PDB file of C-alpha atoms in Angstrom:
ATOM      1  CA  GLN A   1    -159.220 -18.663 154.023  1.00  0.00           C
ATOM      2  CA  VAL A   2    -162.598 -18.308 152.122  1.00  0.00           C
ATOM      3  CA  LEU A   3    -164.482 -15.830 150.946  1.00  0.00           C
ATOM      4  CA  LEU A   4    -168.115 -15.267 150.468  1.00  0.00           C
ATOM      5  CA  VAL A   5    -170.562 -13.041 149.158  1.00  0.00           C
ATOM      6  CA  GLU A   6    -174.143 -13.891 148.799  1.00  0.00           C
ATOM      7  CA  SER A   7    -176.485 -11.656 146.140  1.00  0.00           C
ATOM      8  CA  GLY A   8    -179.993 -11.797 144.914  1.00  0.00           C
ATOM      9  CA  GLY A   9    -182.051 -10.930 147.574  1.00  0.00           C
ATOM     10  CA  GLY A  10    -184.460  -8.144 147.414  1.00  0.00           C
ATOM     11  CA  LEU A  11    -187.925  -7.342 148.142  1.00  0.00           C
ATOM     12  CA  VAL A  12    -190.825 -10.081 146.912  1.00  0.00           C
ATOM     13  CA  GLN A  13    -194.460 -10.101 147.591  1.00  0.00           C
ATOM     14  CA  ALA A  14    -195.665 -13.631 149.718  1.00  0.00           C
ATOM     15  CA  GLY A  15    -196.359 -16.161 146.853  1.00  0.00           C
ATOM     16  CA  GLY A  16    -192.921 -15.022 144.895  1.00  0.00           C
ATOM     17  CA  SER A  17    -189.855 -16.501 144.488  1.00  0.00           C
ATOM     18  CA  LEU A  18    -185.810 -15.184 144.663  1.00  0.00           C
ATOM     19  CA  ARG A  19    -182.648 -17.414 144.015  1.00  0.00           C
ATOM     20  CA  LEU A  20    -179.940 -16.168 146.237  1.00  0.00           C
ATOM     21  CA  SER A  21    -175.802 -17.127 145.353  1.00  0.00           C
ATOM     22  CA  CYS A  22    -173.089 -17.007 147.168  1.00  0.00           C
ATOM     23  CA  ALA A  23    -169.927 -16.994 145.457  1.00  0.00           C
ATOM     24  CA  ALA A  24    -166.838 -18.224 147.127  1.00  0.00           C
ATOM     25  CA  SER A  25    -163.311 -17.443 146.710  1.00  0.00           C
ATOM     26  CA  GLY A  26    -160.007 -19.761 146.202  1.00  0.00           C
ATOM     27  CA  ARG A  27    -159.584 -23.171 144.453  1.00  0.00           C
ATOM     28  CA  THR A  28    -160.941 -25.264 147.638  1.00  0.00           C
ATOM     29  CA  PHE A  29    -164.641 -24.672 147.744  1.00  0.00           C
ATOM     30  CA  SER A  30    -165.380 -28.618 146.406  1.00  0.00           C
ATOM     31  CA  SER A  31    -163.891 -29.331 149.881  1.00  0.00           C
ATOM     32  CA  TYR A  32    -166.358 -27.288 151.656  1.00  0.00           C
ATOM     33  CA  ALA A  33    -169.598 -28.127 152.730  1.00  0.00           C
ATOM     34  CA  MET A  34    -171.940 -25.297 152.591  1.00  0.00           C
ATOM     35  CA  GLY A  35    -174.917 -23.826 154.383  1.00  0.00           C
ATOM     36  CA  TRP A  36    -177.780 -21.142 154.017  1.00  0.00           C
ATOM     37  CA  PHE A  37    -178.874 -19.612 157.621  1.00  0.00           C
ATOM     38  CA  ARG A  38    -180.841 -16.688 158.418  1.00  0.00           C
ATOM     39  CA  GLN A  39    -181.770 -14.153 161.257  1.00  0.00           C
ATOM     40  CA  ALA A  40    -184.928 -11.951 161.756  1.00  0.00           C
ATOM     41  CA  PRO A  41    -184.448  -8.804 164.026  1.00  0.00           C
ATOM     42  CA  GLY A  42    -184.353 -10.106 167.408  1.00  0.00           C
ATOM     43  CA  LYS A  43    -184.074 -13.392 166.939  1.00  0.00           C
ATOM     44  CA  GLU A  44    -181.410 -15.978 166.884  1.00  0.00           C
ATOM     45  CA  ARG A  45    -179.673 -17.086 163.471  1.00  0.00           C
ATOM     46  CA  GLU A  46    -181.350 -20.246 162.060  1.00  0.00           C
ATOM     47  CA  PHE A  47    -180.181 -23.098 160.068  1.00  0.00           C
ATOM     48  CA  VAL A  48    -182.125 -22.512 156.720  1.00  0.00           C
ATOM     49  CA  ALA A  49    -180.151 -25.534 154.217  1.00  0.00           C
ATOM     50  CA  GLY A  50    -177.216 -27.270 153.708  1.00  0.00           C
ATOM     51  CA  ILE A  51    -175.458 -29.162 151.213  1.00  0.00           C
ATOM     52  CA  SER A  52    -172.380 -31.304 151.083  1.00  0.00           C
ATOM     53  CA  ARG A  53    -168.988 -31.295 149.907  1.00  0.00           C
ATOM     54  CA  SER A  54    -170.100 -33.037 146.711  1.00  0.00           C
ATOM     55  CA  GLY A  55    -173.800 -31.865 146.346  1.00  0.00           C
ATOM     56  CA  ARG A  56    -175.262 -34.929 146.529  1.00  0.00           C
ATOM     57  CA  SER A  57    -176.656 -34.734 150.233  1.00  0.00           C
ATOM     58  CA  THR A  58    -178.983 -31.676 151.096  1.00  0.00           C
ATOM     59  CA  TYR A  59    -180.476 -30.959 154.374  1.00  0.00           C
ATOM     60  CA  TYR A  60    -183.551 -28.592 155.178  1.00  0.00           C
ATOM     61  CA  ALA A  61    -185.393 -26.930 158.155  1.00  0.00           C
ATOM     62  CA  ASP A  62    -188.695 -28.064 158.840  1.00  0.00           C
ATOM     63  CA  SER A  63    -190.190 -24.542 157.831  1.00  0.00           C
ATOM     64  CA  VAL A  64    -188.487 -24.611 154.456  1.00  0.00           C
ATOM     65  CA  LYS A  65    -188.529 -28.034 153.201  1.00  0.00           C
ATOM     66  CA  GLY A  66    -190.466 -28.446 149.895  1.00  0.00           C
ATOM     67  CA  ARG A  67    -190.302 -24.410 148.743  1.00  0.00           C
ATOM     68  CA  PHE A  68    -186.528 -24.036 149.033  1.00  0.00           C
ATOM     69  CA  THR A  69    -184.113 -25.952 147.076  1.00  0.00           C
ATOM     70  CA  ILE A  70    -180.229 -25.723 148.063  1.00  0.00           C
ATOM     71  CA  SER A  71    -177.175 -26.772 145.205  1.00  0.00           C
ATOM     72  CA  ARG A  72    -173.792 -25.631 144.143  1.00  0.00           C
ATOM     73  CA  ASP A  73    -172.074 -25.345 140.933  1.00  0.00           C
ATOM     74  CA  ASN A  74    -168.016 -26.617 141.918  1.00  0.00           C
ATOM     75  CA  ALA A  75    -167.206 -25.751 139.071  1.00  0.00           C
ATOM     76  CA  LYS A  76    -168.288 -21.971 139.726  1.00  0.00           C
ATOM     77  CA  ASN A  77    -167.637 -22.081 143.117  1.00  0.00           C
ATOM     78  CA  THR A  78    -170.748 -20.933 144.096  1.00  0.00           C
ATOM     79  CA  VAL A  79    -173.779 -22.358 146.346  1.00  0.00           C
ATOM     80  CA  TYR A  80    -177.583 -21.020 145.171  1.00  0.00           C
ATOM     81  CA  LEU A  81    -180.744 -21.041 147.369  1.00  0.00           C
ATOM     82  CA  GLN A  82    -184.159 -21.159 144.959  1.00  0.00           C
ATOM     83  CA  MET A  83    -186.672 -19.632 147.223  1.00  0.00           C
ATOM     84  CA  ILE A  84    -190.709 -20.268 146.146  1.00  0.00           C
ATOM     85  CA  SER A  85    -193.717 -19.290 147.697  1.00  0.00           C
ATOM     86  CA  LEU A  86    -192.005 -16.974 150.114  1.00  0.00           C
ATOM     87  CA  LYS A  87    -193.918 -16.049 153.259  1.00  0.00           C
ATOM     88  CA  PRO A  88    -194.133 -13.001 155.347  1.00  0.00           C
ATOM     89  CA  GLU A  89    -192.038 -14.891 158.215  1.00  0.00           C
ATOM     90  CA  ASP A  90    -189.373 -16.054 155.824  1.00  0.00           C
ATOM     91  CA  THR A  91    -188.350 -12.293 156.068  1.00  0.00           C
ATOM     92  CA  ALA A  92    -184.836 -11.909 157.507  1.00  0.00           C
ATOM     93  CA  ALA A  93    -181.059 -11.326 156.414  1.00  0.00           C
ATOM     94  CA  TYR A  94    -179.894 -14.453 154.555  1.00  0.00           C
ATOM     95  CA  TYR A  95    -175.898 -15.576 155.395  1.00  0.00           C
ATOM     96  CA  CYS A  96    -174.234 -18.452 153.908  1.00  0.00           C
ATOM     97  CA  ALA A  97    -171.189 -20.040 155.584  1.00  0.00           C
ATOM     98  CA  ALA A  98    -168.590 -22.374 154.960  1.00  0.00           C
ATOM     99  CA  GLU A  99    -166.964 -25.393 156.796  1.00  0.00           C
ATOM    100  CA  ARG A 100    -164.141 -27.774 155.716  1.00  0.00           C
ATOM    101  CA  THR A 101    -165.981 -30.948 156.387  1.00  0.00           C
ATOM    102  CA  LEU A 102    -168.236 -33.533 154.624  1.00  0.00           C
ATOM    103  CA  VAL A 103    -171.519 -32.823 156.065  1.00  0.00           C
ATOM    104  CA  PRO A 104    -172.886 -29.156 157.071  1.00  0.00           C
ATOM    105  CA  PRO A 105    -173.743 -28.395 160.245  1.00  0.00           C
ATOM    106  CA  THR A 106    -176.941 -27.019 161.455  1.00  0.00           C
ATOM    107  CA  ASN A 107    -175.002 -25.222 164.427  1.00  0.00           C
ATOM    108  CA  PRO A 108    -173.610 -21.571 163.164  1.00  0.00           C
ATOM    109  CA  PRO A 109    -170.468 -21.616 165.494  1.00  0.00           C
ATOM    110  CA  ALA A 110    -169.278 -24.462 163.599  1.00  0.00           C
ATOM    111  CA  TYR A 111    -169.180 -22.665 160.851  1.00  0.00           C
ATOM    112  CA  ASP A 112    -165.352 -21.002 160.204  1.00  0.00           C
ATOM    113  CA  TYR A 113    -166.406 -18.800 157.194  1.00  0.00           C
ATOM    114  CA  TRP A 114    -169.517 -16.230 156.483  1.00  0.00           C
ATOM    115  CA  GLY A 115    -170.605 -14.040 153.839  1.00  0.00           C
ATOM    116  CA  GLN A 116    -171.795 -10.711 154.634  1.00  0.00           C
ATOM    117  CA  GLY A 117    -175.542 -11.346 154.114  1.00  0.00           C
ATOM    118  CA  THR A 118    -178.417 -10.386 151.615  1.00  0.00           C
ATOM    119  CA  GLN A 119    -181.709  -9.037 153.412  1.00  0.00           C
ATOM    120  CA  VAL A 120    -184.591 -11.066 151.917  1.00  0.00           C
ATOM    121  CA  THR A 121    -188.262  -8.968 152.847  1.00  0.00           C
ATOM    122  CA  VAL A 122    -191.381 -10.657 151.944  1.00  0.00           C
ATOM    123  CA  SER A 123    -194.479  -8.266 152.067  1.00  0.00           C
ATOM    124  CA  SER A 124    -197.850  -9.815 152.679  1.00  0.00           C
TER     125      SER A 124
END
């Protein structure tokens, strides 16, 4: 069982930055690939970024490449999503997810554990 708690969301102007955090419970955090997803009202949940168990490999949706950076600190059981140059279309609820596998899946149903989400709103 893994409990995930996101934080760091908020309201920011276009062009601004935010850093999301996702704290995980348990002593096997390094056994899980981690992903960040987002869901805007009326839209499906979509993959944003993923990171392998070790943190050596990262993956991004085309829409966020060059603006978002995923990282993890296995000693702190935490995964981060640094977001810069934010756009109004980045507005969504952001969720972290964990799956006990090497490479993070991009398909939401592949994940067993989810956080409750944190809202990011980017004003124009």
